[in-house]
Amino acid sequence: MSKILVVDDEPTVGRILRRTLEKAGYTVIELADGAGVAELVRLEAPDLVLLDIHMPKLDGIAALLEIHDIDPRIQVIAMTGDTDPKRAKLAVESGACAFISKPFELEFLLTAVMVHLVARRG
């Protein structure tokens, strides 16, 4: 069973993602800010991270860099409600395997998760 770390400062988004991913058979760990991401990645060794870009304390780009310093094989899907295409480009240039704009359809997210988990195994 694949383990997914959800990092989002919006509690409602975290709850919806947890419920959706667990229903699809994944183990889910939640974090409300990027500040604790390095420690949690070391402890839990997730297969994939769903990472909000705009968060207090430590933003998603900095958290993404920390994740890949620990394990560059971890797939990270960046998420944000920011419509600036430069943010998407920066996330991908920083190592995100995908970028999803909020709001998104949950089926689309589940497909992206599945595709990138298969890519990690490949």
PDB file of C-alpha atoms in Angstrom, residues 22-107:
ATOM      1  CA  GLU A  22      -7.943   6.545   1.999  1.00  0.00           C
ATOM      2  CA  LYS A  23     -11.105   5.479   0.175  1.00  0.00           C
ATOM      3  CA  ALA A  24      -8.870   4.717  -2.838  1.00  0.00           C
ATOM      4  CA  GLY A  25      -6.718   2.465  -0.636  1.00  0.00           C
ATOM      5  CA  TYR A  26      -3.770   4.706   0.210  1.00  0.00           C
ATOM      6  CA  THR A  27      -2.217   5.332   3.609  1.00  0.00           C
ATOM      7  CA  VAL A  28      -2.363   9.078   4.286  1.00  0.00           C
ATOM      8  CA  ILE A  29      -0.337  11.304   6.580  1.00  0.00           C
ATOM      9  CA  GLU A  30      -1.323  14.962   6.969  1.00  0.00           C
ATOM     10  CA  LEU A  31       0.743  18.023   7.772  1.00  0.00           C
ATOM     11  CA  ALA A  32      -0.682  21.554   8.033  1.00  0.00           C
ATOM     12  CA  ASP A  33       2.510  23.413   7.130  1.00  0.00           C
ATOM     13  CA  GLY A  34       5.762  22.904   5.286  1.00  0.00           C
ATOM     14  CA  ALA A  35       7.794  23.620   8.424  1.00  0.00           C
ATOM     15  CA  GLY A  36       7.728  19.998   9.636  1.00  0.00           C
ATOM     16  CA  VAL A  37       8.023  18.330   6.256  1.00  0.00           C
ATOM     17  CA  ALA A  38      11.689  17.282   6.496  1.00  0.00           C
ATOM     18  CA  GLU A  39      11.228  15.480   9.805  1.00  0.00           C
ATOM     19  CA  LEU A  40       8.041  13.779   8.660  1.00  0.00           C
ATOM     20  CA  VAL A  41       9.604  12.639   5.375  1.00  0.00           C
ATOM     21  CA  ARG A  42      12.508  11.095   7.301  1.00  0.00           C
ATOM     22  CA  LEU A  43      10.165   9.342   9.753  1.00  0.00           C
ATOM     23  CA  GLU A  44       7.451   8.175   7.366  1.00  0.00           C
ATOM     24  CA  ALA A  45       9.254   7.770   3.996  1.00  0.00           C
ATOM     25  CA  PRO A  46       6.198   8.585   1.860  1.00  0.00           C
ATOM     26  CA  ASP A  47       5.974   7.389  -1.711  1.00  0.00           C
ATOM     27  CA  LEU A  48       4.333  10.602  -2.877  1.00  0.00           C
ATOM     28  CA  VAL A  49       3.701  14.078  -1.481  1.00  0.00           C
ATOM     29  CA  LEU A  50       0.783  16.354  -2.327  1.00  0.00           C
ATOM     30  CA  LEU A  51       2.209  19.766  -1.503  1.00  0.00           C
ATOM     31  CA  ASP A  52       0.455  23.120  -1.321  1.00  0.00           C
ATOM     32  CA  ILE A  53       2.688  25.910  -2.614  1.00  0.00           C
ATOM     33  CA  HIS A  54       1.368  28.802  -0.493  1.00  0.00           C
ATOM     34  CA  MET A  55       1.724  28.069   3.220  1.00  0.00           C
ATOM     35  CA  PRO A  56       2.822  30.035   6.278  1.00  0.00           C
ATOM     36  CA  LYS A  57       6.208  29.430   7.919  1.00  0.00           C
ATOM     37  CA  LEU A  58       7.752  27.382   5.081  1.00  0.00           C
ATOM     38  CA  ASP A  59       6.307  27.675   1.585  1.00  0.00           C
ATOM     39  CA  GLY A  60       5.880  24.739  -0.754  1.00  0.00           C
ATOM     40  CA  ILE A  61       8.905  25.475  -2.951  1.00  0.00           C
ATOM     41  CA  ALA A  62      11.238  25.468   0.061  1.00  0.00           C
ATOM     42  CA  ALA A  63       9.530  22.332   1.391  1.00  0.00           C
ATOM     43  CA  LEU A  64       9.908  20.668  -2.019  1.00  0.00           C
ATOM     44  CA  LEU A  65      13.640  21.354  -1.995  1.00  0.00           C
ATOM     45  CA  GLU A  66      13.916  19.886   1.519  1.00  0.00           C
ATOM     46  CA  ILE A  67      12.027  16.752   0.454  1.00  0.00           C
ATOM     47  CA  HIS A  68      14.337  16.167  -2.496  1.00  0.00           C
ATOM     48  CA  ASP A  69      17.438  16.812  -0.369  1.00  0.00           C
ATOM     49  CA  ILE A  70      16.292  13.861   1.748  1.00  0.00           C
ATOM     50  CA  ASP A  71      15.151  11.595  -1.093  1.00  0.00           C
ATOM     51  CA  PRO A  72      15.066  12.805  -4.702  1.00  0.00           C
ATOM     52  CA  ARG A  73      12.997   9.740  -5.717  1.00  0.00           C
ATOM     53  CA  ILE A  74       9.932  10.943  -3.813  1.00  0.00           C
ATOM     54  CA  GLN A  75       7.284  12.095  -6.264  1.00  0.00           C
ATOM     55  CA  VAL A  76       5.889  15.526  -5.354  1.00  0.00           C
ATOM     56  CA  ILE A  77       2.721  16.935  -6.867  1.00  0.00           C
ATOM     57  CA  ALA A  78       2.514  20.682  -6.244  1.00  0.00           C
ATOM     58  CA  MET A  79      -0.920  22.254  -5.721  1.00  0.00           C
ATOM     59  CA  THR A  80      -2.080  25.854  -5.497  1.00  0.00           C
ATOM     60  CA  GLY A  81      -4.967  28.181  -6.107  1.00  0.00           C
ATOM     61  CA  ASP A  82      -2.514  30.724  -7.506  1.00  0.00           C
ATOM     62  CA  THR A  83      -3.220  31.231 -11.195  1.00  0.00           C
ATOM     63  CA  ASP A  84       0.205  32.681 -12.006  1.00  0.00           C
ATOM     64  CA  PRO A  85       1.832  30.293 -14.524  1.00  0.00           C
ATOM     65  CA  LYS A  86       5.252  31.300 -13.163  1.00  0.00           C
ATOM     66  CA  ARG A  87       4.435  29.450  -9.924  1.00  0.00           C
ATOM     67  CA  ALA A  88       3.751  26.239 -11.828  1.00  0.00           C
ATOM     68  CA  LYS A  89       6.967  26.643 -13.781  1.00  0.00           C
ATOM     69  CA  LEU A  90       8.960  27.306 -10.599  1.00  0.00           C
ATOM     70  CA  ALA A  91       7.449  24.234  -8.899  1.00  0.00           C
ATOM     71  CA  VAL A  92       8.361  21.967 -11.805  1.00  0.00           C
ATOM     72  CA  GLU A  93      11.831  23.501 -12.130  1.00  0.00           C
ATOM     73  CA  SER A  94      12.291  22.864  -8.390  1.00  0.00           C
ATOM     74  CA  GLY A  95      11.528  19.167  -8.828  1.00  0.00           C
ATOM     75  CA  ALA A  96       7.753  18.690  -8.716  1.00  0.00           C
ATOM     76  CA  CYS A  97       6.637  15.884 -11.016  1.00  0.00           C
ATOM     77  CA  ALA A  98       3.313  17.649 -11.626  1.00  0.00           C
ATOM     78  CA  PHE A  99       1.410  20.815 -10.850  1.00  0.00           C
ATOM     79  CA  ILE A 100      -2.316  20.893 -10.137  1.00  0.00           C
ATOM     80  CA  SER A 101      -4.344  24.099  -9.899  1.00  0.00           C
ATOM     81  CA  LYS A 102      -7.005  24.384  -7.198  1.00  0.00           C
ATOM     82  CA  PRO A 103      -9.852  23.798  -7.351  1.00  0.00           C
ATOM     83  CA  PHE A 104      -9.498  20.442  -9.056  1.00  0.00           C
ATOM     84  CA  GLU A 105     -11.682  17.429  -9.656  1.00  0.00           C
ATOM     85  CA  LEU A 106     -10.898  14.619  -7.221  1.00  0.00           C
ATOM     86  CA  GLU A 107     -10.897  12.046 -10.034  1.00  0.00           C
TER      87      GLU A 107
END
